[in-house]
mmCIF file of C-alpha atoms and ligand atoms in Angstrom:
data_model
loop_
_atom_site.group_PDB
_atom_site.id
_atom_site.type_symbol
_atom_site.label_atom_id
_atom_site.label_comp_id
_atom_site.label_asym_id
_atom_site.label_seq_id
_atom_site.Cartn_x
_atom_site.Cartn_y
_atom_site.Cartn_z
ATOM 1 C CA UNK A 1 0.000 0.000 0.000
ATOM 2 C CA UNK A 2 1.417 3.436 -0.485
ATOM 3 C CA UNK A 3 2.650 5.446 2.172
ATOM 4 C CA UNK A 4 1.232 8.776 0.682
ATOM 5 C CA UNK A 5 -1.330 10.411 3.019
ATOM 6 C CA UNK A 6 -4.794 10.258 2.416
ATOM 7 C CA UNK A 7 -5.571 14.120 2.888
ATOM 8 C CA UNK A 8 -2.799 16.449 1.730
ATOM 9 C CA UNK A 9 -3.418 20.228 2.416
ATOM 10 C CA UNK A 10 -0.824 22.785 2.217
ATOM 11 C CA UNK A 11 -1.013 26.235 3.634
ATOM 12 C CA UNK A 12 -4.825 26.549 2.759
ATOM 13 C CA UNK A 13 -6.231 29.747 2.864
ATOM 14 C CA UNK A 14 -10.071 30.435 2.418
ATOM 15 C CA UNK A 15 -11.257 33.834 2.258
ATOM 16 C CA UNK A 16 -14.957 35.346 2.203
ATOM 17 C CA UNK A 17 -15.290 39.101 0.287
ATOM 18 C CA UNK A 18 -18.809 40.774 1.646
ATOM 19 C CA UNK A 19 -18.628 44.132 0.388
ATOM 20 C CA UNK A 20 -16.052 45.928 1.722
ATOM 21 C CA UNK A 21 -15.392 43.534 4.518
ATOM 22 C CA UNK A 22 -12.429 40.554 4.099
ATOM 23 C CA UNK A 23 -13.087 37.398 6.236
ATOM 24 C CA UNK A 24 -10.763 34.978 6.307
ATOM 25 C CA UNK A 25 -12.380 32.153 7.399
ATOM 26 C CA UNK A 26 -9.225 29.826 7.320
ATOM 27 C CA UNK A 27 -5.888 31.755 7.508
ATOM 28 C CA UNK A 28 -3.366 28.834 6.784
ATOM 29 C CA UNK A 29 -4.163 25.240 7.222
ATOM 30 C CA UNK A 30 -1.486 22.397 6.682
ATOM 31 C CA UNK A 31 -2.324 19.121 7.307
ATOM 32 C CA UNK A 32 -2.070 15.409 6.694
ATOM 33 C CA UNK A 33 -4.243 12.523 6.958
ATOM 34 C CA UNK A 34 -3.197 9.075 6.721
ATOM 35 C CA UNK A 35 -6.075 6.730 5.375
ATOM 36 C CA UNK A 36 -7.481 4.884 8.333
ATOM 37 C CA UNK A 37 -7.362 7.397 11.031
ATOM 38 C CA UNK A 38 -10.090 8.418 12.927
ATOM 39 C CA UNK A 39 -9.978 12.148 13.603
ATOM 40 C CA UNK A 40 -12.005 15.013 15.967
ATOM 41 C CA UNK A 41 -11.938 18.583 14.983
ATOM 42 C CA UNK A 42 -12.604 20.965 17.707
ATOM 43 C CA UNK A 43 -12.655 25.087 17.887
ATOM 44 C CA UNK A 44 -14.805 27.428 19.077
ATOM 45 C CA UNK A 45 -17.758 28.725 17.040
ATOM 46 C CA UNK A 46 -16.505 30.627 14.075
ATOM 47 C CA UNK A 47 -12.700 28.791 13.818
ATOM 48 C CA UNK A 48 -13.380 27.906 10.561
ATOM 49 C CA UNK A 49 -14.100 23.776 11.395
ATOM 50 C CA UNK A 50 -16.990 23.610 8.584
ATOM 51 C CA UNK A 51 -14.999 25.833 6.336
ATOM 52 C CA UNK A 52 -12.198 22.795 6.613
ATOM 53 C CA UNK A 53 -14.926 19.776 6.121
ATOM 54 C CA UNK A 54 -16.181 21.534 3.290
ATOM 55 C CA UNK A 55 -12.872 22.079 1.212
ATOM 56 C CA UNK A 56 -11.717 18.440 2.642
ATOM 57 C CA UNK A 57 -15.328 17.297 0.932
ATOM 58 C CA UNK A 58 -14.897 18.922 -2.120
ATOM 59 C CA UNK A 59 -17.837 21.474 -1.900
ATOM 60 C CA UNK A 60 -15.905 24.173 -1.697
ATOM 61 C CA UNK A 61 -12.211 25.163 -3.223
ATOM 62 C CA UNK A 62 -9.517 27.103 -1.511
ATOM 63 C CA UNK A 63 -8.747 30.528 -1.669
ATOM 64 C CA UNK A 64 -4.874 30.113 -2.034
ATOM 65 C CA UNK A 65 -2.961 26.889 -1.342
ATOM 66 C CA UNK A 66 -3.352 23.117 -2.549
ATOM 67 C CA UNK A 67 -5.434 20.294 -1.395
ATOM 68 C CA UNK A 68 -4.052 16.500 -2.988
ATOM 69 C CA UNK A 69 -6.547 13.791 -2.352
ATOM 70 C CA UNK A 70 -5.699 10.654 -2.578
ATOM 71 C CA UNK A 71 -2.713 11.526 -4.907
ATOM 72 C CA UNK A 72 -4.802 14.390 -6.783
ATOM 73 C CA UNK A 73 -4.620 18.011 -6.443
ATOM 74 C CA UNK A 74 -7.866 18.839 -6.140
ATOM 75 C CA UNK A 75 -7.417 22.359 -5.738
ATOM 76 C CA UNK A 76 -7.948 23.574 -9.622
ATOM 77 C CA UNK A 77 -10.492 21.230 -10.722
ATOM 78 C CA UNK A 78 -13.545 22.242 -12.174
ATOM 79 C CA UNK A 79 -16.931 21.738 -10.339
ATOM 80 C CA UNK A 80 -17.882 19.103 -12.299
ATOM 81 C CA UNK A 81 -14.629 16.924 -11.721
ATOM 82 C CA UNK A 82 -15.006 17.931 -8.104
ATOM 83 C CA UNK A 83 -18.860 16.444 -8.270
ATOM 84 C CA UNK A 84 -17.363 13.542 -9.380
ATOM 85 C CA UNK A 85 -14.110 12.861 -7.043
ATOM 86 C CA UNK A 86 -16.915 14.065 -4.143
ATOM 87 C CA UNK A 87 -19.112 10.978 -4.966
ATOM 88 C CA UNK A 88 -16.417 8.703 -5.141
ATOM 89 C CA UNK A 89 -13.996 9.690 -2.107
ATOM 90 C CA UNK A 90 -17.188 10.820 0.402
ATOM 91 C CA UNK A 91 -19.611 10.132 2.642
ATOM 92 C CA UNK A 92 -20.967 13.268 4.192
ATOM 93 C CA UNK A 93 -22.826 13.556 7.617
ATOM 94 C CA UNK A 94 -24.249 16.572 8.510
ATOM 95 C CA UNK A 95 -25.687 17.678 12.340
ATOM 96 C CA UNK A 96 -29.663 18.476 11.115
ATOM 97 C CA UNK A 97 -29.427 14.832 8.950
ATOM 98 C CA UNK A 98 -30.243 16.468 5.303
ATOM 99 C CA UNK A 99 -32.410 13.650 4.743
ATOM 100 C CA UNK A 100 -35.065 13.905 1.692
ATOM 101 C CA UNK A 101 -38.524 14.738 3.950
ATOM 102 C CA UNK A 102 -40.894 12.787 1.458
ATOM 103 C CA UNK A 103 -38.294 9.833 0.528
ATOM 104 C CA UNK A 104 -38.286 6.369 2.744
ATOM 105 C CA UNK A 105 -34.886 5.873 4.559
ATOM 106 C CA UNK A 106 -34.654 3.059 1.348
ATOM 107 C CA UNK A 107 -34.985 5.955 -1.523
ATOM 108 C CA UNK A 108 -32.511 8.228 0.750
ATOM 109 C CA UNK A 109 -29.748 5.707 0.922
ATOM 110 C CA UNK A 110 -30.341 4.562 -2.275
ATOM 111 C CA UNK A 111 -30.020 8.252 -3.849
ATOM 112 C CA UNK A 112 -26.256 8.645 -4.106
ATOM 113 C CA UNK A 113 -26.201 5.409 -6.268
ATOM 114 C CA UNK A 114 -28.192 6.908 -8.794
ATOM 115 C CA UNK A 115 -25.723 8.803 -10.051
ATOM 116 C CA UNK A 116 -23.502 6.062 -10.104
ATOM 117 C CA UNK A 117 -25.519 4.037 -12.616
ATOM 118 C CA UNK A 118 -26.589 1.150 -10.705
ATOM 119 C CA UNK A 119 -30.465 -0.650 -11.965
ATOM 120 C CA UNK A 120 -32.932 0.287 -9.195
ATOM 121 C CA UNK A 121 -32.997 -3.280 -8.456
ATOM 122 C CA UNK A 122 -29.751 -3.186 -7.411
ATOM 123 C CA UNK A 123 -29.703 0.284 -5.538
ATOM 124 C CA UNK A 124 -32.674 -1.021 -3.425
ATOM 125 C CA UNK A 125 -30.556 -4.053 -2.691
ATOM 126 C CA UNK A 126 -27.314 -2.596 -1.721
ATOM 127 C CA UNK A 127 -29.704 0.198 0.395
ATOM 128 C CA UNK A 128 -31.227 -2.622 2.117
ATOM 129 C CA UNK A 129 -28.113 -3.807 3.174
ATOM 130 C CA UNK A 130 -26.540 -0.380 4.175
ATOM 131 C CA UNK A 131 -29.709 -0.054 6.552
ATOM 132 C CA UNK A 132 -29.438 -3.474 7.888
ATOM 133 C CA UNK A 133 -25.609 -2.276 8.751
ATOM 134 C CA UNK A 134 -26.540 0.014 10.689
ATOM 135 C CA UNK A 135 -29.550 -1.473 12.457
ATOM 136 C CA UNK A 136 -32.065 -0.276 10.454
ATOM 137 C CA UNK A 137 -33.429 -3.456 8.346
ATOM 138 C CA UNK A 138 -36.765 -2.513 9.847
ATOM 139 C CA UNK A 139 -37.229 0.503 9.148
ATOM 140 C CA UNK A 140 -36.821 0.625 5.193
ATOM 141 C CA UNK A 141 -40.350 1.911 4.403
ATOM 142 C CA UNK A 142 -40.552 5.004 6.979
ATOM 143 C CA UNK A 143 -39.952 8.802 5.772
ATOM 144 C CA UNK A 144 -37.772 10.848 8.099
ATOM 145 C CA UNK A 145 -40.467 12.153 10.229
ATOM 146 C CA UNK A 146 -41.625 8.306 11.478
ATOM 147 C CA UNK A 147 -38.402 8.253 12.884
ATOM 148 C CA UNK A 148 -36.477 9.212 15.600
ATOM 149 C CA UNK A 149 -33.346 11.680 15.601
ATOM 150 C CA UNK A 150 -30.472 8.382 16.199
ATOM 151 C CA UNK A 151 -32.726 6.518 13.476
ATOM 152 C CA UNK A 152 -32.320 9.439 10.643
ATOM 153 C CA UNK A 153 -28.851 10.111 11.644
ATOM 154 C CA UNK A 154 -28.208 6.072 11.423
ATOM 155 C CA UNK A 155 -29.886 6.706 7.663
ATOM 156 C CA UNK A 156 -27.829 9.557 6.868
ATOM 157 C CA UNK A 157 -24.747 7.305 8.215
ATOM 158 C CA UNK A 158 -26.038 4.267 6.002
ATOM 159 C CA UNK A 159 -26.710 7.499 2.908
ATOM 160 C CA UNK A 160 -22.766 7.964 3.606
ATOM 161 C CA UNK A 161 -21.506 4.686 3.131
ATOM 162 C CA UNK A 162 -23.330 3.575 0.216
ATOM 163 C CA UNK A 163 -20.704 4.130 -2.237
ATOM 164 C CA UNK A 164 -18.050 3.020 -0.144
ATOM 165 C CA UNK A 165 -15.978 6.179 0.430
ATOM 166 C CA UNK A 166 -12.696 6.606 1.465
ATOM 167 C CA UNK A 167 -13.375 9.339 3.376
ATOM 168 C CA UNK A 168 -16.364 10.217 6.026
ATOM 169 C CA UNK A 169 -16.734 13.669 7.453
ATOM 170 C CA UNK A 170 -19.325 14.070 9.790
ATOM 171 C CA UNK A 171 -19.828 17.956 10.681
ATOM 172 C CA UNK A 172 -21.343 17.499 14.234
ATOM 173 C CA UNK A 173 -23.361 14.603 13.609
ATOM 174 C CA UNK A 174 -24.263 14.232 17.035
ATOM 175 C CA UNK A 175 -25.462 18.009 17.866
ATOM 176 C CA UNK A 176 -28.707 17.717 18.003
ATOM 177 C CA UNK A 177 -29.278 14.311 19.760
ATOM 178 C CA UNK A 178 -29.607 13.772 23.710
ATOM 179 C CA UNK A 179 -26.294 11.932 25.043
ATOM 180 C CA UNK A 180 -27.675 8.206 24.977
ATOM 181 C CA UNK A 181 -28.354 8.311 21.399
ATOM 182 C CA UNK A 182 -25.146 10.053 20.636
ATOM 183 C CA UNK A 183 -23.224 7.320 22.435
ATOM 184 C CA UNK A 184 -25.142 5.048 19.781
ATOM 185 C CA UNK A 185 -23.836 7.205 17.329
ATOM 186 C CA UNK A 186 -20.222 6.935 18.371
ATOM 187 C CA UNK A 187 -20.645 3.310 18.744
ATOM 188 C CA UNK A 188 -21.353 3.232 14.382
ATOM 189 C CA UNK A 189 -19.044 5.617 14.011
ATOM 190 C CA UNK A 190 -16.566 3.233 16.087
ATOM 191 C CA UNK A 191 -17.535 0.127 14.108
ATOM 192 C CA UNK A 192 -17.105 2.098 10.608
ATOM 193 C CA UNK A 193 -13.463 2.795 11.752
ATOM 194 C CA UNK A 194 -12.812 -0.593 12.720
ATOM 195 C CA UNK A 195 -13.411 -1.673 8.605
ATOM 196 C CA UNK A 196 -10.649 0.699 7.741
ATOM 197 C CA UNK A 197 -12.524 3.829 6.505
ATOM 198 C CA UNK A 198 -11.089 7.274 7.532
ATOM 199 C CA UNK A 199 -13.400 9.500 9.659
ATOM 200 C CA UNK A 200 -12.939 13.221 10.200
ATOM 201 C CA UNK A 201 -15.661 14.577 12.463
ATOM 202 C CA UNK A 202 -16.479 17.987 13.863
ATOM 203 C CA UNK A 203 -17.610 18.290 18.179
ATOM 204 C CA UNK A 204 -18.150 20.786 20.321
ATOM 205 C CA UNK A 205 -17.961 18.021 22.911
ATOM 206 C CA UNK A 206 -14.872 17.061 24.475
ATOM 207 C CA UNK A 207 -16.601 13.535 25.515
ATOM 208 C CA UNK A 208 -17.432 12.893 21.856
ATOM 209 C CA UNK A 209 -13.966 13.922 20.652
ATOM 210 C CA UNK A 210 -13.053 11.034 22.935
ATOM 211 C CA UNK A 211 -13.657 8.406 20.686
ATOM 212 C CA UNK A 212 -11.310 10.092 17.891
ATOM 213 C CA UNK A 213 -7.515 8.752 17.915
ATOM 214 C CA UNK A 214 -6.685 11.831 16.841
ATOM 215 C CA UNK A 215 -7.291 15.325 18.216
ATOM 216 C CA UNK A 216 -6.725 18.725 15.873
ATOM 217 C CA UNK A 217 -7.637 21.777 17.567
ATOM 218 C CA UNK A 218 -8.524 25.616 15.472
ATOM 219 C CA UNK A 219 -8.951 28.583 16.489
ATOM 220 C CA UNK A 220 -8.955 32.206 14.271
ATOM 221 C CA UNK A 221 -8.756 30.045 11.214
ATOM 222 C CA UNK A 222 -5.638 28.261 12.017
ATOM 223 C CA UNK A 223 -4.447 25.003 13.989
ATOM 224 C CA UNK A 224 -3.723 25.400 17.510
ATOM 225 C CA UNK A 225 -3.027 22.061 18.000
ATOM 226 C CA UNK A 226 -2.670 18.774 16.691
ATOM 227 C CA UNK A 227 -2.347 15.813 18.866
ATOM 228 C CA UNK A 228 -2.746 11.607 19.196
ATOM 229 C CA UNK A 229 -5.524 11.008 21.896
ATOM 230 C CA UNK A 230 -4.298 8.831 24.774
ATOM 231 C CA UNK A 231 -7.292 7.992 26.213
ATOM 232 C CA UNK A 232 -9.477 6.729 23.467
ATOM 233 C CA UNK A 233 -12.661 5.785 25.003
ATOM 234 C CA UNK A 234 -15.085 3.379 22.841
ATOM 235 C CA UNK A 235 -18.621 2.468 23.818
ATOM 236 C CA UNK A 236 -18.412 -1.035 21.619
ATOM 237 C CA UNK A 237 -17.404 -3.703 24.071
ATOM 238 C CA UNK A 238 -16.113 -5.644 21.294
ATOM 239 C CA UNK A 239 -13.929 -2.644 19.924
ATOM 240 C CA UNK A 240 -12.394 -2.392 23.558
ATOM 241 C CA UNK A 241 -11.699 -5.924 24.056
ATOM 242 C CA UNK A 242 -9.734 -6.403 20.661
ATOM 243 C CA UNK A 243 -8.377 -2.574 21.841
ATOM 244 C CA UNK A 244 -7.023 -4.218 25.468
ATOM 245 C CA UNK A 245 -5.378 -7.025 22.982
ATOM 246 C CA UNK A 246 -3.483 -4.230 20.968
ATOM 247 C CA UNK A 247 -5.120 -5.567 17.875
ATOM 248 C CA UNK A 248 -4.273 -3.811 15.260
ATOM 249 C CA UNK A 249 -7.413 -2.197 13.310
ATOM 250 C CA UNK A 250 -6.570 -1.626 9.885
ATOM 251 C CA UNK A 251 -6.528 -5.192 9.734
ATOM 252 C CA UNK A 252 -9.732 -6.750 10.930
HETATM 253 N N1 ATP B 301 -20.410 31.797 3.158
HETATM 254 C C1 ATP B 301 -19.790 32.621 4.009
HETATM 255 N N2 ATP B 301 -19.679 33.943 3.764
HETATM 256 C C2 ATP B 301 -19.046 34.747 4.613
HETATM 257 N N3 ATP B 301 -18.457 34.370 5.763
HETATM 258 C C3 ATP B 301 -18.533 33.075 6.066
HETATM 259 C C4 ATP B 301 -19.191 32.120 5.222
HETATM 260 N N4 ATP B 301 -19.097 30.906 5.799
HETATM 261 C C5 ATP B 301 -18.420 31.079 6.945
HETATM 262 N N5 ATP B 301 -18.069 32.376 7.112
HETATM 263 C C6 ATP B 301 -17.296 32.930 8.224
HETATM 264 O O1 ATP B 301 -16.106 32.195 8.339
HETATM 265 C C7 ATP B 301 -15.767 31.935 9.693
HETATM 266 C C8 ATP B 301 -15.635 30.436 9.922
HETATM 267 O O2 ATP B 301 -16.918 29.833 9.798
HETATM 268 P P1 ATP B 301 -17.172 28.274 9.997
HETATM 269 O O3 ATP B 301 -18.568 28.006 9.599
HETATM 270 O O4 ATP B 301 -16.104 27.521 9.297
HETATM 271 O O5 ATP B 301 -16.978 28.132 11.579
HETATM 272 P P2 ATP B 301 -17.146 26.851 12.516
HETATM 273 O O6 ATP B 301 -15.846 26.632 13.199
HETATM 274 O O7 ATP B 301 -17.703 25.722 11.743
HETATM 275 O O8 ATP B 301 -18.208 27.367 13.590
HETATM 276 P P3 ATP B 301 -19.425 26.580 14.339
HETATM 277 O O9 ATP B 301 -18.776 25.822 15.444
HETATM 278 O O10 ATP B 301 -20.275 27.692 14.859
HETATM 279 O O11 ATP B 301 -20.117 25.722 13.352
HETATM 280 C C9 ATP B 301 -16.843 32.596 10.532
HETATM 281 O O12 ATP B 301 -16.375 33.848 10.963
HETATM 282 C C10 ATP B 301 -17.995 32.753 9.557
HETATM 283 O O13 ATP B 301 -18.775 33.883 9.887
HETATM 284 MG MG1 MG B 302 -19.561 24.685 11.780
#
């Protein structure tokens, strides 16, 4: 496998012009992502976290500096050839779910898929298996509003994975749910790691950043800090047991 990082970013700059008014939302990022790690970005309101997930995601571009993704510099591609790296490098998860109100959680997970050509026979398949994944098998037929705020974001998880990404990015996916269902959360979130994908997630909440292996901290649009977490705490018994037996992850 090559030893190239995952996430390249060098001395990214974003800036926002509003009339006569310069913000610049990120100042100078660098960073580097290996694939496989499981990462929490923290800052206070305003640091510029989403401004980060959405360059890393491909929804926006840069201001000044480059971004190479998986061995591509993404930084001066087009929107279209973003569109496309976007569906096949990530899996987005947002805080307030983004689900389609009038699709079943089957249509929502199966709507990234259509633009990846697949027969609706198989879309519904592969959806049906994405839901089962993440606990879900029952709930195939209910719209968003049947369900409750851990089942949508479990849906918007399953919505994220369907294309197998690389990369997930989760922009505080647990912000609007009460702490036992966020623990749930953390627990998928846990379990997605532990098949090798690479998750970058935005909290506000030092417990949830707990469960990262990997702390980077912003403020004003820059890193403050950047740091291995040595307490890692997981809420999947089986994820702490192989964890107390130093298994190592990538490989299970
Ligand atoms: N589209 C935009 N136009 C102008 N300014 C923007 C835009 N988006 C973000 N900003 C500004 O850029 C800065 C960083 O915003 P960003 O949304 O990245 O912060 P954040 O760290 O995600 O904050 P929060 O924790 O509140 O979500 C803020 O000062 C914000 O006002
Ligand atoms: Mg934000």
């Amino acid at each position: 496998m090559s030893q190239q990082p995952l996430i390249q970013i060098k001395d990214i700059g974003r800036k926002y012009v509003i009339g006569a008014e310069t913000i610049h939302a990120l100042k100078s990022v660098t960073l580097e992502i290996n694939k496989g790690e499981f990462v929490a970005l923290m800052g206070p309101s305003g640091s510029g976290k989403s401004t980060l997930m959405n360059i890393l995601g491909c929804l926006d571009t840069p201001t000044r500096g480059e971004y190479i993704l998986n061995g591509i510099n993404v930084s001066d591609m087009s929107d279209d050839e973003l569109a496309e790296v976007r569906n096949k490098e990530i899996g987005f998860v947002f805080q307030t779910f983004n689900l389609l109100p009038r699709s079943t959680s089957l249509d929502n997970v199966a709507l990234p898929l259509v633009y990846a050509g697949y027969s609706k026979k198989k879309r519904d398949e592969m959806a049906q298996q994405a839901l089962e994944s993440v606990g879900l098998g029952n709930r195939v037929d209910h719209k968003p509003n049947e369900l409750s705020g851990g089942q949508r974001q479990r849906v918007a998880v399953a919505r994220a994975l369907i294309n197998n990404p690389s990369i997930i990015l989760a922009d505080e996916p647990t912000g609007n749910l009460d702490t036992k269902t966020s623990i749930e959360i953390m627990g998928l979130m846990e379990e997605i790691h532990s098949h090798g994908n690479t998750i970058i997630l935005v909290t506000h909440e030092e417990d949830i950043a707990q469960h990262a292996h990997r702390i980077v901290r912003m403020r004003d649009g820059l890193i403050e800090d950047d740091y291995p977490n040595k307490d890692i705490k997981s809420v999947s018994p089986r994820l702490a047991a192989l964890r107390e037996k130093g298994t190592d992850f990538e490989n299970i």
